[in-house]
mmCIF file of C-alpha atoms and ligand atoms in Angstrom:
data_model
loop_
_atom_site.group_PDB
_atom_site.id
_atom_site.type_symbol
_atom_site.label_atom_id
_atom_site.label_comp_id
_atom_site.label_asym_id
_atom_site.label_seq_id
_atom_site.Cartn_x
_atom_site.Cartn_y
_atom_site.Cartn_z
ATOM 1 C CA MET A 1359 100.486 87.707 38.145
ATOM 2 C CA THR A 1360 101.291 90.288 35.469
ATOM 3 C CA ALA A 1361 101.012 88.958 31.942
ATOM 4 C CA ALA A 1362 104.223 88.911 29.883
ATOM 5 C CA VAL A 1363 102.333 90.514 26.998
ATOM 6 C CA SER A 1364 99.006 92.286 27.168
ATOM 7 C CA LEU A 1365 96.970 93.982 24.438
ATOM 8 C CA GLN A 1366 93.783 95.864 25.227
ATOM 9 C CA ASN A 1367 91.474 97.063 22.467
ATOM 10 C CA VAL A 1368 94.370 97.690 20.099
ATOM 11 C CA HIS A 1369 93.703 99.300 16.726
ATOM 12 C CA LYS A 1370 96.078 100.197 13.913
ATOM 13 C CA VAL A 1371 94.905 102.350 11.056
ATOM 14 C CA TYR A 1372 96.980 103.056 7.930
ATOM 15 C CA ASN A 1373 95.554 105.722 5.607
ATOM 16 C CA ASN A 1374 91.989 105.213 6.846
ATOM 17 C CA LEU A 1375 92.370 101.437 6.496
ATOM 18 C CA THR A 1376 91.968 99.521 9.768
ATOM 19 C CA VAL A 1377 94.513 96.702 9.621
ATOM 20 C CA VAL A 1378 94.297 95.711 13.313
ATOM 21 C CA ASN A 1379 90.810 95.959 14.697
ATOM 22 C CA ASP A 1380 90.131 95.894 18.455
ATOM 23 C CA LEU A 1381 92.678 93.247 19.383
ATOM 24 C CA SER A 1382 92.777 92.092 23.013
ATOM 25 C CA PHE A 1383 94.642 89.120 24.454
ATOM 26 C CA GLU A 1384 97.305 88.220 27.005
ATOM 27 C CA ILE A 1385 100.318 85.949 26.965
ATOM 28 C CA GLN A 1386 101.477 84.500 30.278
ATOM 29 C CA ALA A 1387 105.132 84.163 31.246
ATOM 30 C CA GLY A 1388 106.620 80.980 29.817
ATOM 31 C CA GLU A 1389 103.835 80.537 27.309
ATOM 32 C CA MET A 1390 104.312 79.747 23.622
ATOM 33 C CA PHE A 1391 101.627 81.679 21.795
ATOM 34 C CA GLY A 1392 100.905 81.350 18.092
ATOM 35 C CA LEU A 1393 99.189 83.976 15.998
ATOM 36 C CA LEU A 1394 97.799 82.267 12.925
ATOM 37 C CA GLY A 1395 96.199 83.902 9.927
ATOM 38 C CA PRO A 1396 96.316 84.354 6.161
ATOM 39 C CA ASN A 1397 98.469 86.997 4.481
ATOM 40 C CA GLY A 1398 97.147 90.445 5.238
ATOM 41 C CA ALA A 1399 95.445 89.381 8.491
ATOM 42 C CA GLY A 1400 97.470 91.911 10.503
ATOM 43 C CA LYS A 1401 99.952 89.546 12.190
ATOM 44 C CA SER A 1402 103.119 91.444 11.227
ATOM 45 C CA THR A 1403 101.544 94.759 12.130
ATOM 46 C CA THR A 1404 100.700 93.297 15.547
ATOM 47 C CA ILE A 1405 104.287 92.117 16.047
ATOM 48 C CA ARG A 1406 105.584 95.495 14.890
ATOM 49 C CA MET A 1407 103.457 97.222 17.525
ATOM 50 C CA LEU A 1408 104.479 94.740 20.252
ATOM 51 C CA THR A 1409 108.132 95.341 19.449
ATOM 52 C CA THR A 1410 107.807 99.170 19.412
ATOM 53 C CA LEU A 1411 108.474 99.475 15.656
ATOM 54 C CA THR A 1412 105.122 101.168 15.102
ATOM 55 C CA LYS A 1413 102.642 102.721 17.532
ATOM 56 C CA PRO A 1414 99.068 101.578 17.964
ATOM 57 C CA THR A 1415 96.519 104.117 16.706
ATOM 58 C CA GLN A 1416 94.409 103.286 19.744
ATOM 59 C CA GLY A 1417 94.523 100.895 22.700
ATOM 60 C CA GLN A 1418 97.105 99.760 25.233
ATOM 61 C CA ILE A 1419 100.014 97.365 24.942
ATOM 62 C CA GLU A 1420 102.249 96.211 27.764
ATOM 63 C CA VAL A 1421 105.301 94.046 27.226
ATOM 64 C CA ALA A 1422 107.235 92.677 30.218
ATOM 65 C CA GLY A 1423 105.178 95.063 32.355
ATOM 66 C CA PHE A 1424 106.146 98.173 30.350
ATOM 67 C CA ASP A 1425 103.844 100.347 28.280
ATOM 68 C CA ILE A 1426 105.270 100.208 24.757
ATOM 69 C CA VAL A 1427 104.376 103.842 23.989
ATOM 70 C CA ARG A 1428 105.459 105.437 27.271
ATOM 71 C CA GLN A 1429 108.367 103.092 28.149
ATOM 72 C CA PRO A 1430 109.663 101.781 24.806
ATOM 73 C CA LEU A 1431 113.297 101.503 25.926
ATOM 74 C CA GLN A 1432 112.483 99.368 28.966
ATOM 75 C CA ALA A 1433 110.170 97.221 26.845
ATOM 76 C CA LYS A 1434 112.898 96.795 24.203
ATOM 77 C CA GLN A 1435 115.477 95.691 26.779
ATOM 78 C CA ASN A 1436 113.266 92.750 27.650
ATOM 79 C CA ILE A 1437 112.435 91.484 24.188
ATOM 80 C CA GLY A 1438 114.207 89.702 21.375
ATOM 81 C CA VAL A 1439 112.898 90.092 17.839
ATOM 82 C CA VAL A 1440 113.254 87.889 14.764
ATOM 83 C CA LEU A 1441 111.484 89.555 11.857
ATOM 84 C CA GLN A 1442 110.418 88.100 8.554
ATOM 85 C CA GLN A 1443 112.831 90.083 6.431
ATOM 86 C CA THR A 1444 116.263 88.730 7.192
ATOM 87 C CA SER A 1445 117.698 91.731 8.948
ATOM 88 C CA VAL A 1446 121.242 90.478 9.434
ATOM 89 C CA ASP A 1447 123.924 92.338 7.471
ATOM 90 C CA GLY A 1448 125.207 90.135 4.649
ATOM 91 C CA ASP A 1449 128.453 92.054 4.242
ATOM 92 C CA LEU A 1450 129.457 91.527 7.863
ATOM 93 C CA SER A 1451 130.680 88.249 9.286
ATOM 94 C CA VAL A 1452 128.587 86.161 11.659
ATOM 95 C CA TRP A 1453 130.684 87.328 14.582
ATOM 96 C CA GLU A 1454 130.548 90.996 13.492
ATOM 97 C CA ASN A 1455 126.737 90.873 13.359
ATOM 98 C CA MET A 1456 126.676 89.559 16.918
ATOM 99 C CA GLU A 1457 129.299 92.066 18.057
ATOM 100 C CA LEU A 1458 127.352 94.985 16.571
ATOM 101 C CA HIS A 1459 124.153 93.928 18.303
ATOM 102 C CA GLY A 1460 126.006 93.412 21.592
ATOM 103 C CA ARG A 1461 127.481 96.919 21.401
ATOM 104 C CA LEU A 1462 124.107 98.455 20.491
ATOM 105 C CA HIS A 1463 122.747 96.894 23.669
ATOM 106 C CA HIS A 1464 125.725 98.159 25.694
ATOM 107 C CA ILE A 1465 126.799 94.690 26.778
ATOM 108 C CA ARG A 1466 130.368 95.008 28.041
ATOM 109 C CA ASN A 1467 133.265 92.686 27.542
ATOM 110 C CA PRO A 1468 134.158 90.083 28.714
ATOM 111 C CA GLN A 1469 130.446 89.293 29.094
ATOM 112 C CA ARG A 1470 129.716 90.306 25.476
ATOM 113 C CA GLN A 1471 132.273 87.874 24.067
ATOM 114 C CA GLN A 1472 131.140 85.127 26.398
ATOM 115 C CA LEU A 1473 127.472 85.575 25.368
ATOM 116 C CA ILE A 1474 128.359 85.713 21.651
ATOM 117 C CA ASN A 1475 130.250 82.428 21.990
ATOM 118 C CA GLN A 1476 127.479 80.861 24.040
ATOM 119 C CA TRP A 1477 124.667 81.675 21.607
ATOM 120 C CA LEU A 1478 126.661 80.901 18.453
ATOM 121 C CA GLU A 1479 127.428 77.490 19.983
ATOM 122 C CA TYR A 1480 123.757 77.077 20.837
ATOM 123 C CA VAL A 1481 122.582 77.639 17.252
ATOM 124 C CA GLU A 1482 125.551 75.641 15.883
ATOM 125 C CA LEU A 1483 127.211 78.520 14.057
ATOM 126 C CA ALA A 1484 130.398 78.791 16.111
ATOM 127 C CA ASP A 1485 132.432 77.222 13.310
ATOM 128 C CA ARG A 1486 131.060 79.796 10.830
ATOM 129 C CA GLN A 1487 131.744 82.886 12.929
ATOM 130 C CA GLY A 1488 134.371 84.294 10.576
ATOM 131 C CA ASP A 1489 132.232 83.798 7.440
ATOM 132 C CA LEU A 1490 130.335 86.591 5.727
ATOM 133 C CA VAL A 1491 126.621 86.257 6.380
ATOM 134 C CA LYS A 1492 125.848 86.396 2.654
ATOM 135 C CA THR A 1493 127.554 83.020 2.284
ATOM 136 C CA LEU A 1494 125.178 81.317 4.776
ATOM 137 C CA SER A 1495 122.082 79.284 3.863
ATOM 138 C CA GLY A 1496 118.592 80.609 4.662
ATOM 139 C CA GLY A 1497 118.307 78.353 7.701
ATOM 140 C CA MET A 1498 121.702 79.450 9.030
ATOM 141 C CA LYS A 1499 120.744 83.112 8.635
ATOM 142 C CA ARG A 1500 117.572 82.483 10.593
ATOM 143 C CA ARG A 1501 119.574 80.723 13.337
ATOM 144 C CA LEU A 1502 121.921 83.714 13.437
ATOM 145 C CA GLN A 1503 118.938 86.045 13.800
ATOM 146 C CA ILE A 1504 117.760 83.952 16.751
ATOM 147 C CA ALA A 1505 121.223 83.945 18.373
ATOM 148 C CA ARG A 1506 121.417 87.701 17.932
ATOM 149 C CA ALA A 1507 117.918 88.242 19.346
ATOM 150 C CA LEU A 1508 118.950 86.291 22.469
ATOM 151 C CA LEU A 1509 122.232 88.101 23.079
ATOM 152 C CA HIS A 1510 120.903 90.731 25.493
ATOM 153 C CA GLN A 1511 119.099 87.990 27.463
ATOM 154 C CA PRO A 1512 115.486 88.958 26.801
ATOM 155 C CA GLN A 1513 112.503 87.443 28.638
ATOM 156 C CA ILE A 1514 110.236 87.419 25.621
ATOM 157 C CA LEU A 1515 111.030 86.414 22.055
ATOM 158 C CA PHE A 1516 108.932 87.525 19.067
ATOM 159 C CA LEU A 1517 109.257 85.517 15.879
ATOM 160 C CA ASP A 1518 107.515 86.723 12.715
ATOM 161 C CA GLU A 1519 107.017 83.821 10.290
ATOM 162 C CA PRO A 1520 110.211 82.134 11.524
ATOM 163 C CA THR A 1521 110.245 79.259 9.047
ATOM 164 C CA VAL A 1522 108.771 80.814 5.924
ATOM 165 C CA GLY A 1523 110.633 79.748 2.780
ATOM 166 C CA LEU A 1524 112.754 77.101 4.519
ATOM 167 C CA ASP A 1525 112.971 73.454 3.520
ATOM 168 C CA PRO A 1526 111.257 70.845 5.753
ATOM 169 C CA GLN A 1527 114.463 69.652 7.434
ATOM 170 C CA THR A 1528 115.573 73.192 8.250
ATOM 171 C CA ARG A 1529 112.111 73.989 9.595
ATOM 172 C CA ARG A 1530 112.337 70.973 11.937
ATOM 173 C CA ARG A 1531 115.733 72.120 13.190
ATOM 174 C CA LEU A 1532 114.334 75.581 13.956
ATOM 175 C CA TRP A 1533 111.318 74.044 15.670
ATOM 176 C CA GLU A 1534 113.699 72.117 17.959
ATOM 177 C CA ILE A 1535 115.494 75.344 18.867
ATOM 178 C CA ILE A 1536 112.201 77.190 19.463
ATOM 179 C CA LEU A 1537 110.826 74.377 21.651
ATOM 180 C CA ASP A 1538 114.073 74.115 23.601
ATOM 181 C CA LEU A 1539 114.137 77.867 24.317
ATOM 182 C CA ASN A 1540 110.541 77.698 25.492
ATOM 183 C CA LYS A 1541 111.418 74.745 27.742
ATOM 184 C CA GLN A 1542 114.139 76.910 29.272
ATOM 185 C CA GLY A 1543 111.404 79.389 30.262
ATOM 186 C CA MET A 1544 111.363 81.843 27.356
ATOM 187 C CA THR A 1545 107.966 83.408 26.640
ATOM 188 C CA MET A 1546 107.338 83.380 22.910
ATOM 189 C CA LEU A 1547 104.970 84.785 20.380
ATOM 190 C CA LEU A 1548 105.255 83.532 16.853
ATOM 191 C CA THR A 1549 103.225 84.386 13.791
ATOM 192 C CA THR A 1550 102.750 81.912 11.026
ATOM 193 C CA HIS A 1551 100.424 80.856 8.275
ATOM 194 C CA TYR A 1552 101.495 77.223 8.666
ATOM 195 C CA MET A 1553 98.923 75.098 10.505
ATOM 196 C CA ASP A 1554 101.414 72.359 11.374
ATOM 197 C CA GLU A 1555 103.729 74.922 12.963
ATOM 198 C CA VAL A 1556 101.178 76.118 15.513
ATOM 199 C CA GLU A 1557 99.862 72.588 16.078
ATOM 200 C CA TYR A 1558 103.367 71.354 16.838
ATOM 201 C CA LEU A 1559 104.747 74.309 18.788
ATOM 202 C CA CYS A 1560 102.102 76.405 20.474
ATOM 203 C CA ASP A 1561 100.393 76.175 23.864
ATOM 204 C CA ARG A 1562 97.667 78.543 22.712
ATOM 205 C CA ILE A 1563 96.591 79.747 19.316
ATOM 206 C CA GLY A 1564 94.994 83.034 18.313
ATOM 207 C CA ILE A 1565 93.426 83.031 14.862
ATOM 208 C CA MET A 1566 93.436 86.413 13.115
ATOM 209 C CA ASP A 1567 91.543 87.391 10.013
ATOM 210 C CA GLY A 1568 90.869 90.848 8.614
ATOM 211 C CA GLY A 1569 92.651 92.497 11.570
ATOM 212 C CA LYS A 1570 90.472 90.744 14.163
ATOM 213 C CA LEU A 1571 91.068 87.924 16.587
ATOM 214 C CA ILE A 1572 88.364 85.493 15.560
ATOM 215 C CA SER A 1573 89.265 82.604 17.874
ATOM 216 C CA LEU A 1574 91.550 81.937 20.825
ATOM 217 C CA GLY A 1575 92.424 78.830 22.809
ATOM 218 C CA THR A 1576 94.491 75.672 23.039
ATOM 219 C CA LEU A 1577 94.245 73.274 20.108
ATOM 220 C CA ALA A 1578 92.132 70.951 22.294
ATOM 221 C CA GLN A 1579 89.829 73.834 23.246
ATOM 222 C CA LEU A 1580 89.414 74.909 19.625
ATOM 223 C CA LYS A 1581 88.679 71.337 18.559
ATOM 224 C CA SER A 1582 86.129 70.773 21.281
ATOM 225 C CA GLN A 1583 84.545 74.161 20.578
ATOM 226 C CA TYR A 1584 84.038 73.524 16.872
ATOM 227 C CA GLY A 1585 83.768 69.721 16.900
ATOM 228 C CA GLU A 1586 86.211 66.836 16.933
ATOM 229 C CA GLY A 1587 84.409 64.733 14.320
ATOM 230 C CA LEU A 1588 84.051 65.799 10.706
ATOM 231 C CA VAL A 1589 81.899 64.547 7.868
ATOM 232 C CA MET A 1590 83.239 65.570 4.467
ATOM 233 C CA LYS A 1591 80.752 65.591 1.639
ATOM 234 C CA GLN A 1592 81.664 66.133 -1.975
ATOM 235 C CA VAL A 1593 79.293 68.554 -3.665
ATOM 236 C CA GLY A 1594 80.322 69.044 -7.304
ATOM 237 C CA ASP A 1595 84.038 69.812 -7.237
ATOM 238 C CA ARG A 1596 83.970 71.161 -3.663
ATOM 239 C CA TRP A 1597 83.943 69.601 -0.213
ATOM 240 C CA LYS A 1598 81.302 70.539 2.316
ATOM 241 C CA TYR A 1599 82.332 70.083 5.956
ATOM 242 C CA LEU A 1600 79.937 69.135 8.735
ATOM 243 C CA PHE A 1601 81.270 69.301 12.305
ATOM 244 C CA PHE A 1602 80.138 66.954 15.083
ATOM 245 C CA PRO A 1603 81.110 66.962 18.781
ATOM 246 C CA ASP A 1604 83.013 63.669 18.343
ATOM 247 C CA LEU A 1605 83.829 60.931 15.817
ATOM 248 C CA PRO A 1606 81.060 58.481 16.939
ATOM 249 C CA GLN A 1607 78.445 61.193 16.291
ATOM 250 C CA ALA A 1608 79.971 61.944 12.888
ATOM 251 C CA ASN A 1609 79.867 58.198 12.089
ATOM 252 C CA ALA A 1610 76.284 57.932 13.320
ATOM 253 C CA TYR A 1611 75.317 60.763 10.955
ATOM 254 C CA LEU A 1612 76.987 58.964 8.056
ATOM 255 C CA ASP A 1613 75.211 55.698 8.953
ATOM 256 C CA ARG A 1614 71.833 57.445 8.793
ATOM 257 C CA GLN A 1615 72.404 58.588 5.200
ATOM 258 C CA SER A 1616 70.758 56.417 2.555
ATOM 259 C CA ASP A 1617 73.205 57.631 -0.106
ATOM 260 C CA LYS A 1618 76.773 57.802 1.227
ATOM 261 C CA THR A 1619 78.362 58.570 -2.125
ATOM 262 C CA GLY A 1620 81.170 61.129 -1.851
ATOM 263 C CA MET A 1621 81.052 61.195 1.969
ATOM 264 C CA MET A 1622 83.766 60.375 4.491
ATOM 265 C CA VAL A 1623 84.378 60.757 8.225
ATOM 266 C CA ARG A 1624 87.625 61.805 9.914
ATOM 267 C CA PRO A 1625 88.851 63.663 13.018
ATOM 268 C CA SER A 1626 88.862 67.438 12.564
ATOM 269 C CA ASN A 1627 92.111 69.405 12.513
ATOM 270 C CA LEU A 1628 93.120 73.031 12.852
ATOM 271 C CA GLU A 1629 92.902 73.644 9.111
ATOM 272 C CA ASP A 1630 89.262 72.492 9.075
ATOM 273 C CA ILE A 1631 88.493 74.888 11.909
ATOM 274 C CA PHE A 1632 90.290 77.714 10.129
ATOM 275 C CA VAL A 1633 88.365 77.128 6.900
ATOM 276 C CA GLU A 1634 85.114 76.907 8.863
ATOM 277 C CA LEU A 1635 85.871 80.211 10.598
ATOM 278 C CA THR A 1636 87.127 82.211 7.653
ATOM 279 C CA GLY A 1637 85.584 80.427 4.695
ATOM 280 C CA ARG A 1638 89.060 80.357 3.182
ATOM 281 C CA GLN A 1639 92.007 78.049 2.714
ATOM 282 C CA LEU A 1640 95.441 79.264 3.758
ATOM 283 C CA ASP A 1641 98.078 79.648 1.052
HETATM 284 P P1 ADP B 2359 100.143 89.678 7.850
HETATM 285 O O1 ADP B 2359 101.415 89.754 8.607
HETATM 286 O O2 ADP B 2359 99.070 88.942 8.588
HETATM 287 O O3 ADP B 2359 100.318 89.154 6.459
HETATM 288 P P2 ADP B 2359 100.266 92.572 7.769
HETATM 289 O O4 ADP B 2359 100.211 93.045 9.173
HETATM 290 O O5 ADP B 2359 101.582 92.528 7.088
HETATM 291 O O6 ADP B 2359 99.533 91.153 7.698
HETATM 292 O O7 ADP B 2359 99.301 93.466 6.881
HETATM 293 C C1 ADP B 2359 97.947 93.775 7.226
HETATM 294 C C2 ADP B 2359 97.411 94.826 6.277
HETATM 295 O O8 ADP B 2359 98.038 96.074 6.567
HETATM 296 C C3 ADP B 2359 97.686 94.538 4.820
HETATM 297 O O9 ADP B 2359 96.524 94.885 4.094
HETATM 298 C C4 ADP B 2359 98.833 95.456 4.490
HETATM 299 O O10 ADP B 2359 98.781 95.857 3.145
HETATM 300 C C5 ADP B 2359 98.585 96.634 5.418
HETATM 301 N N1 ADP B 2359 99.834 97.327 5.814
HETATM 302 C C6 ADP B 2359 100.849 96.799 6.522
HETATM 303 N N2 ADP B 2359 101.834 97.703 6.732
HETATM 304 C C7 ADP B 2359 101.403 98.860 6.147
HETATM 305 C C8 ADP B 2359 101.962 100.186 6.010
HETATM 306 N N3 ADP B 2359 103.160 100.497 6.535
HETATM 307 N N4 ADP B 2359 101.243 101.110 5.353
HETATM 308 C C9 ADP B 2359 100.024 100.815 4.829
HETATM 309 N N5 ADP B 2359 99.438 99.589 4.919
HETATM 310 C C10 ADP B 2359 100.117 98.624 5.561
#
């Protein structure tokens, strides 16, 4: 089976600075893949290359079976893109934004109108279609971006930090939409620096730091690789983390200590693994 997305030894260099460094991974059709990493890790640059907005300096990328450098138009026809910067036009109405995108993709009427109605209904913006986009809330704008990205019926959806800056309720609503689209068969790649987002949404997680993929797997695989049991030990004003294969072994370690002051045991989570891998907390 051909992968929906494939990167092989991809590098991106800006002014002698390597911002994506030898990145290789695949996303299978129907998969929800999360790229997690701190600011500056190279996530947006990766999405920009995958969506043909910038070319890799070196390496090969295929999206929906098309080489993004040699066949960018075919690749673009098969992908929907929701970028971090809200790219909808505030001075146009909701409907006009959809109409413009539909025309750019050469979708003819009556299909264009039918698809606009369908996707605006889906993201619950049908009743706002005459309103100027600048009057919408942040969450509504993001839902419009998603509706617009889906209009030309792509197979793969790329979402760059889809819930950044949104309130918890609005994030949950977007998560529902993202999960529902994935359930309908959409392949998705999302970037985020929120641990809970990848834990909740993603089948597999790639952790990026300093332009490199430093870990890759399902949450269960990552936990079993690094350890499911954690002993936290307070040293001065910092916590030291000790990983154990499981909770009973972490508890056994604690039991063996004569002085248990400032120590506690708990199951490990993705954030612990991230800190262990990078030596850093996320923002
Ligand atoms: P992330 O999305 O993980 O926060 P980015 O891909 O945005 O990371 O950025 C990775 C690095 O590449 C950063 O150091 C950033 O300053 C640099 N960078 C991104 N775009 C450009 C550009 N157009 N020109 C020069 N440097 C860039």
